[in-house]
Each structure stands twice: as C-alpha cells, then as structure tokens.
PDB file of C-alpha atoms in Angstrom:
ATOM      1  CA  MET A   1     109.617  38.555 120.894  1.00 59.00           C
ATOM      2  CA  ASP A   2     108.827  36.485 118.250  1.00 86.00           C
ATOM      3  CA  SER A   3     112.754  36.513 115.391  1.00 92.00           C
ATOM      4  CA  VAL A   4     111.776  38.692 113.164  1.00 95.00           C
ATOM      5  CA  GLU A   5     110.865  41.828 115.737  1.00 96.00           C
ATOM      6  CA  ARG A   6     113.963  40.423 117.331  1.00 97.00           C
ATOM      7  CA  TYR A   7     116.163  40.768 114.421  1.00 98.00           C
ATOM      8  CA  ARG A   8     114.459  44.801 113.107  1.00 98.00           C
ATOM      9  CA  GLN A   9     115.619  46.112 117.010  1.00 98.00           C
ATOM     10  CA  LEU A  10     118.926  43.839 116.174  1.00 98.00           C
ATOM     11  CA  VAL A  11     119.065  45.541 112.678  1.00 98.00           C
ATOM     12  CA  GLN A  12     118.653  49.319 113.623  1.00 98.00           C
ATOM     13  CA  THR A  13     120.968  49.372 117.052  1.00 98.00           C
ATOM     14  CA  ILE A  14     123.795  47.823 115.058  1.00 98.00           C
ATOM     15  CA  LEU A  15     123.543  50.529 112.724  1.00 98.00           C
ATOM     16  CA  ARG A  16     122.774  53.547 114.788  1.00 98.00           C
ATOM     17  CA  GLU A  17     126.136  52.743 116.353  1.00 96.00           C
ATOM     18  CA  TYR A  18     127.443  52.631 113.417  1.00 95.00           C
ATOM     19  CA  ALA A  19     125.644  55.849 112.744  1.00 95.00           C
ATOM     20  CA  ASN A  20     127.047  57.638 116.419  1.00 94.00           C
ATOM     21  CA  VAL A  21     130.882  56.200 114.645  1.00 90.00           C
ATOM     22  CA  LYS A  22     132.500  60.113 113.640  1.00 83.00           C
ATOM     23  CA  PRO A  23     134.113  60.351 110.300  1.00 79.00           C
ATOM     24  CA  ALA A  24     137.336  61.646 109.921  1.00 75.00           C
ATOM     25  CA  TYR A  25     136.584  64.129 108.020  1.00 68.00           C
ATOM     26  CA  GLU A  26     133.731  66.863 109.513  1.00 73.00           C
ATOM     27  CA  ASP A  27     131.943  67.318 106.276  1.00 87.00           C
ATOM     28  CA  ILE A  28     131.001  64.226 106.644  1.00 90.00           C
ATOM     29  CA  GLU A  29     127.573  62.399 108.234  1.00 92.00           C
ATOM     30  CA  PHE A  30     126.211  58.939 109.009  1.00 93.00           C
ATOM     31  CA  GLN A  31     122.449  58.853 108.217  1.00 96.00           C
ATOM     32  CA  THR A  32     120.173  55.851 109.167  1.00 98.00           C
ATOM     33  CA  VAL A  33     117.084  54.580 107.001  1.00 98.00           C
ATOM     34  CA  PHE A  34     114.232  52.291 108.035  1.00 98.00           C
ATOM     35  CA  ASP A  35     111.245  51.427 106.396  1.00 98.00           C
ATOM     36  CA  ARG A  36     110.219  49.452 108.926  1.00 96.00           C
ATOM     37  CA  GLU A  37     106.982  48.711 107.327  1.00 96.00           C
ATOM     38  CA  ARG A  38     108.801  46.906 104.342  1.00 98.00           C
ATOM     39  CA  ASP A  39     112.004  45.543 106.357  1.00 98.00           C
ATOM     40  CA  HIS A  40     114.191  47.788 104.682  1.00 98.00           C
ATOM     41  CA  TYR A  41     117.367  48.335 106.321  1.00 98.00           C
ATOM     42  CA  GLN A  42     120.278  51.307 106.098  1.00 98.00           C
ATOM     43  CA  LEU A  43     123.388  53.528 106.522  1.00 98.00           C
ATOM     44  CA  MET A  44     124.502  55.998 104.451  1.00 97.00           C
ATOM     45  CA  SER A  45     127.532  58.141 104.588  1.00 94.00           C
ATOM     46  CA  VAL A  46     126.505  61.706 103.334  1.00 94.00           C
ATOM     47  CA  GLY A  47     128.606  65.424 102.686  1.00 92.00           C
ATOM     48  CA  TRP A  48     131.494  66.427 101.365  1.00 91.00           C
ATOM     49  CA  ASP A  49     135.173  65.523 100.957  1.00 85.00           C
ATOM     50  CA  LYS A  50     137.239  68.395 100.635  1.00 85.00           C
ATOM     51  CA  LYS A  51     135.007  69.197  96.589  1.00 89.00           C
ATOM     52  CA  LEU A  52     134.224  65.598  96.630  1.00 90.00           C
ATOM     53  CA  ARG A  53     130.435  65.101  97.123  1.00 93.00           C
ATOM     54  CA  LEU A  54     129.893  61.680  98.500  1.00 90.00           C
ATOM     55  CA  HIS A  55     126.715  60.083  99.032  1.00 95.00           C
ATOM     56  CA  GLY A  56     126.545  56.496  99.096  1.00 96.00           C
ATOM     57  CA  CYS A  57     125.134  53.548 101.008  1.00 98.00           C
ATOM     58  CA  ILE A  58     127.210  51.735 103.932  1.00 97.00           C
ATOM     59  CA  LEU A  59     124.685  49.420 104.484  1.00 98.00           C
ATOM     60  CA  HIS A  60     121.508  47.603 103.652  1.00 98.00           C
ATOM     61  CA  VAL A  61     120.232  44.422 105.494  1.00 98.00           C
ATOM     62  CA  ASP A  62     116.224  43.793 104.572  1.00 98.00           C
ATOM     63  CA  ILE A  63     114.501  41.091 106.622  1.00 98.00           C
ATOM     64  CA  LYS A  64     112.261  38.562 104.275  1.00 97.00           C
ATOM     65  CA  ASP A  65     110.612  35.575 104.743  1.00 95.00           C
ATOM     66  CA  GLY A  66     112.104  35.546 108.644  1.00 95.00           C
ATOM     67  CA  LYS A  67     116.056  35.867 107.398  1.00 97.00           C
ATOM     68  CA  LEU A  68     118.032  39.276 107.354  1.00 98.00           C
ATOM     69  CA  TRP A  69     118.999  39.398 103.543  1.00 98.00           C
ATOM     70  CA  ILE A  70     122.252  41.485 103.972  1.00 98.00           C
ATOM     71  CA  GLN A  71     122.354  43.355 100.874  1.00 98.00           C
ATOM     72  CA  HIS A  72     124.975  45.570 100.418  1.00 98.00           C
ATOM     73  CA  ASP A  73     128.503  45.091 103.469  1.00 98.00           C
ATOM     74  CA  GLY A  74     131.238  48.410 103.454  1.00 96.00           C
ATOM     75  CA  THR A  75     132.069  47.508 106.317  1.00 94.00           C
ATOM     76  CA  GLU A  76     135.129  46.575 108.168  1.00 92.00           C
ATOM     77  CA  GLU A  77     133.979  44.181 109.951  1.00 93.00           C
ATOM     78  CA  GLY A  78     131.566  42.744 107.597  1.00 95.00           C
ATOM     79  CA  ILE A  79     127.341  42.915 110.027  1.00 98.00           C
ATOM     80  CA  ALA A  80     127.138  39.284 109.539  1.00 98.00           C
ATOM     81  CA  ASN A  81     129.668  38.251 112.266  1.00 97.00           C
ATOM     82  CA  ARG A  82     127.892  41.482 114.673  1.00 97.00           C
ATOM     83  CA  LEU A  83     124.928  39.182 114.082  1.00 98.00           C
ATOM     84  CA  VAL A  84     126.168  35.910 114.987  1.00 98.00           C
ATOM     85  CA  GLU A  85     127.705  37.429 118.446  1.00 97.00           C
ATOM     86  CA  ASN A  86     124.287  38.737 119.048  1.00 97.00           C
ATOM     87  CA  GLY A  87     122.781  34.471 118.376  1.00 96.00           C
ATOM     88  CA  VAL A  88     121.289  34.572 115.054  1.00 97.00           C
ATOM     89  CA  PRO A  89     121.836  31.842 113.422  1.00 97.00           C
ATOM     90  CA  LYS A  90     124.166  31.627 110.020  1.00 97.00           C
ATOM     91  CA  GLU A  91     121.243  29.612 108.558  1.00 97.00           C
ATOM     92  CA  HIS A  92     119.361  32.895 109.568  1.00 97.00           C
ATOM     93  CA  ILE A  93     121.741  35.037 107.582  1.00 98.00           C
ATOM     94  CA  VAL A  94     121.889  35.574 103.288  1.00 98.00           C
ATOM     95  CA  LEU A  95     124.429  37.299 102.705  1.00 98.00           C
ATOM     96  CA  ALA A  96     122.810  38.452  99.636  1.00 97.00           C
ATOM     97  CA  PHE A  97     125.858  40.404  97.986  1.00 97.00           C
ATOM     98  CA  HIS A  98     127.400  37.365  97.077  1.00 96.00           C
ATOM     99  CA  ALA A  99     126.042  35.466  93.205  1.00 96.00           C
ATOM    100  CA  PRO A 100     123.350  32.730  94.795  1.00 96.00           C
ATOM    101  CA  TYR A 101     125.052  29.804  92.647  1.00 96.00           C
ATOM    102  CA  LYS A 102     128.021  30.891  95.668  1.00 96.00           C
ATOM    103  CA  ARG A 103     125.584  31.490  98.079  1.00 96.00           C
ATOM    104  CA  PRO A 104     126.004  27.401  99.843  1.00 95.00           C
ATOM    105  CA  TYR A 105     130.140  27.972 100.395  1.00 96.00           C
ATOM    106  CA  THR A 106     129.441  31.214 102.339  1.00 94.00           C
ATOM    107  CA  GLY A 107     128.516  28.941 105.393  1.00 95.00           C
ATOM    108  CA  TYR A 108     125.484  31.068 105.765  1.00 96.00           C
ATOM    109  CA  ALA A 109     121.846  30.456 104.124  1.00 96.00           C
ATOM    110  CA  ALA A 110     122.234  30.113 101.109  1.00 93.00           C
ATOM    111  CA  ALA A 111     118.423  31.598 100.127  1.00 88.00           C
TER     112      ALA A 111
END
C-alpha cells in the first residue's frame, strides 16, 4: 500500500473515532465528511445547544502532493500528534493553519 492510501485510511479512522465520541449535549452530533476523490476530510459538529445553533468544522485535513495538510484543528490533543503516533513522519505533515513564514519553526513540514 502506498503512503497516500495509508494516509487516507488513517485520517478516516481517526476522524471516525472522534465522531463516535458522545457530546455533552444530546442535540449535537459529530459528522464525518470524506471527499476521497479530491482528498478532503472533515469532522463537523451539527445541532443545538439550547437555543444556539451549532454548525462548524472541528477538523479539516487535506492530502496534497503526498503530504497531510491540517487546515483546521479544533481538538485538544491535536491530530498531528495522533498522526505521528501512527507512524507518519513529521516532514509529511503541514500545519496549514500556521502562516507560511511560521511553518519552518513548527517542527513539521513547511509545505
């Protein structure tokens, strides 16, 4: 299995694990959105917190040029840590939510 296919499966597995967590509020659900053709993967929160509508992206990961681009990470632990724990080299992970000039100082890939 090539690394891109491995990355696809790993990201989907991690996002599904997050989606299976039961939220503190019963009217909120976590949904996974996988665009396998274009390699875009998201975890969304959808629902209601009393009278407040919740709809937003918790995690967004793209695969571009063989690297994992973390576009947004709203988790406490950080998906980059999970990826590294599962054998993804740091030089294959781009923290895209950091400005390009800051990326060389993150310990991960600059692009």
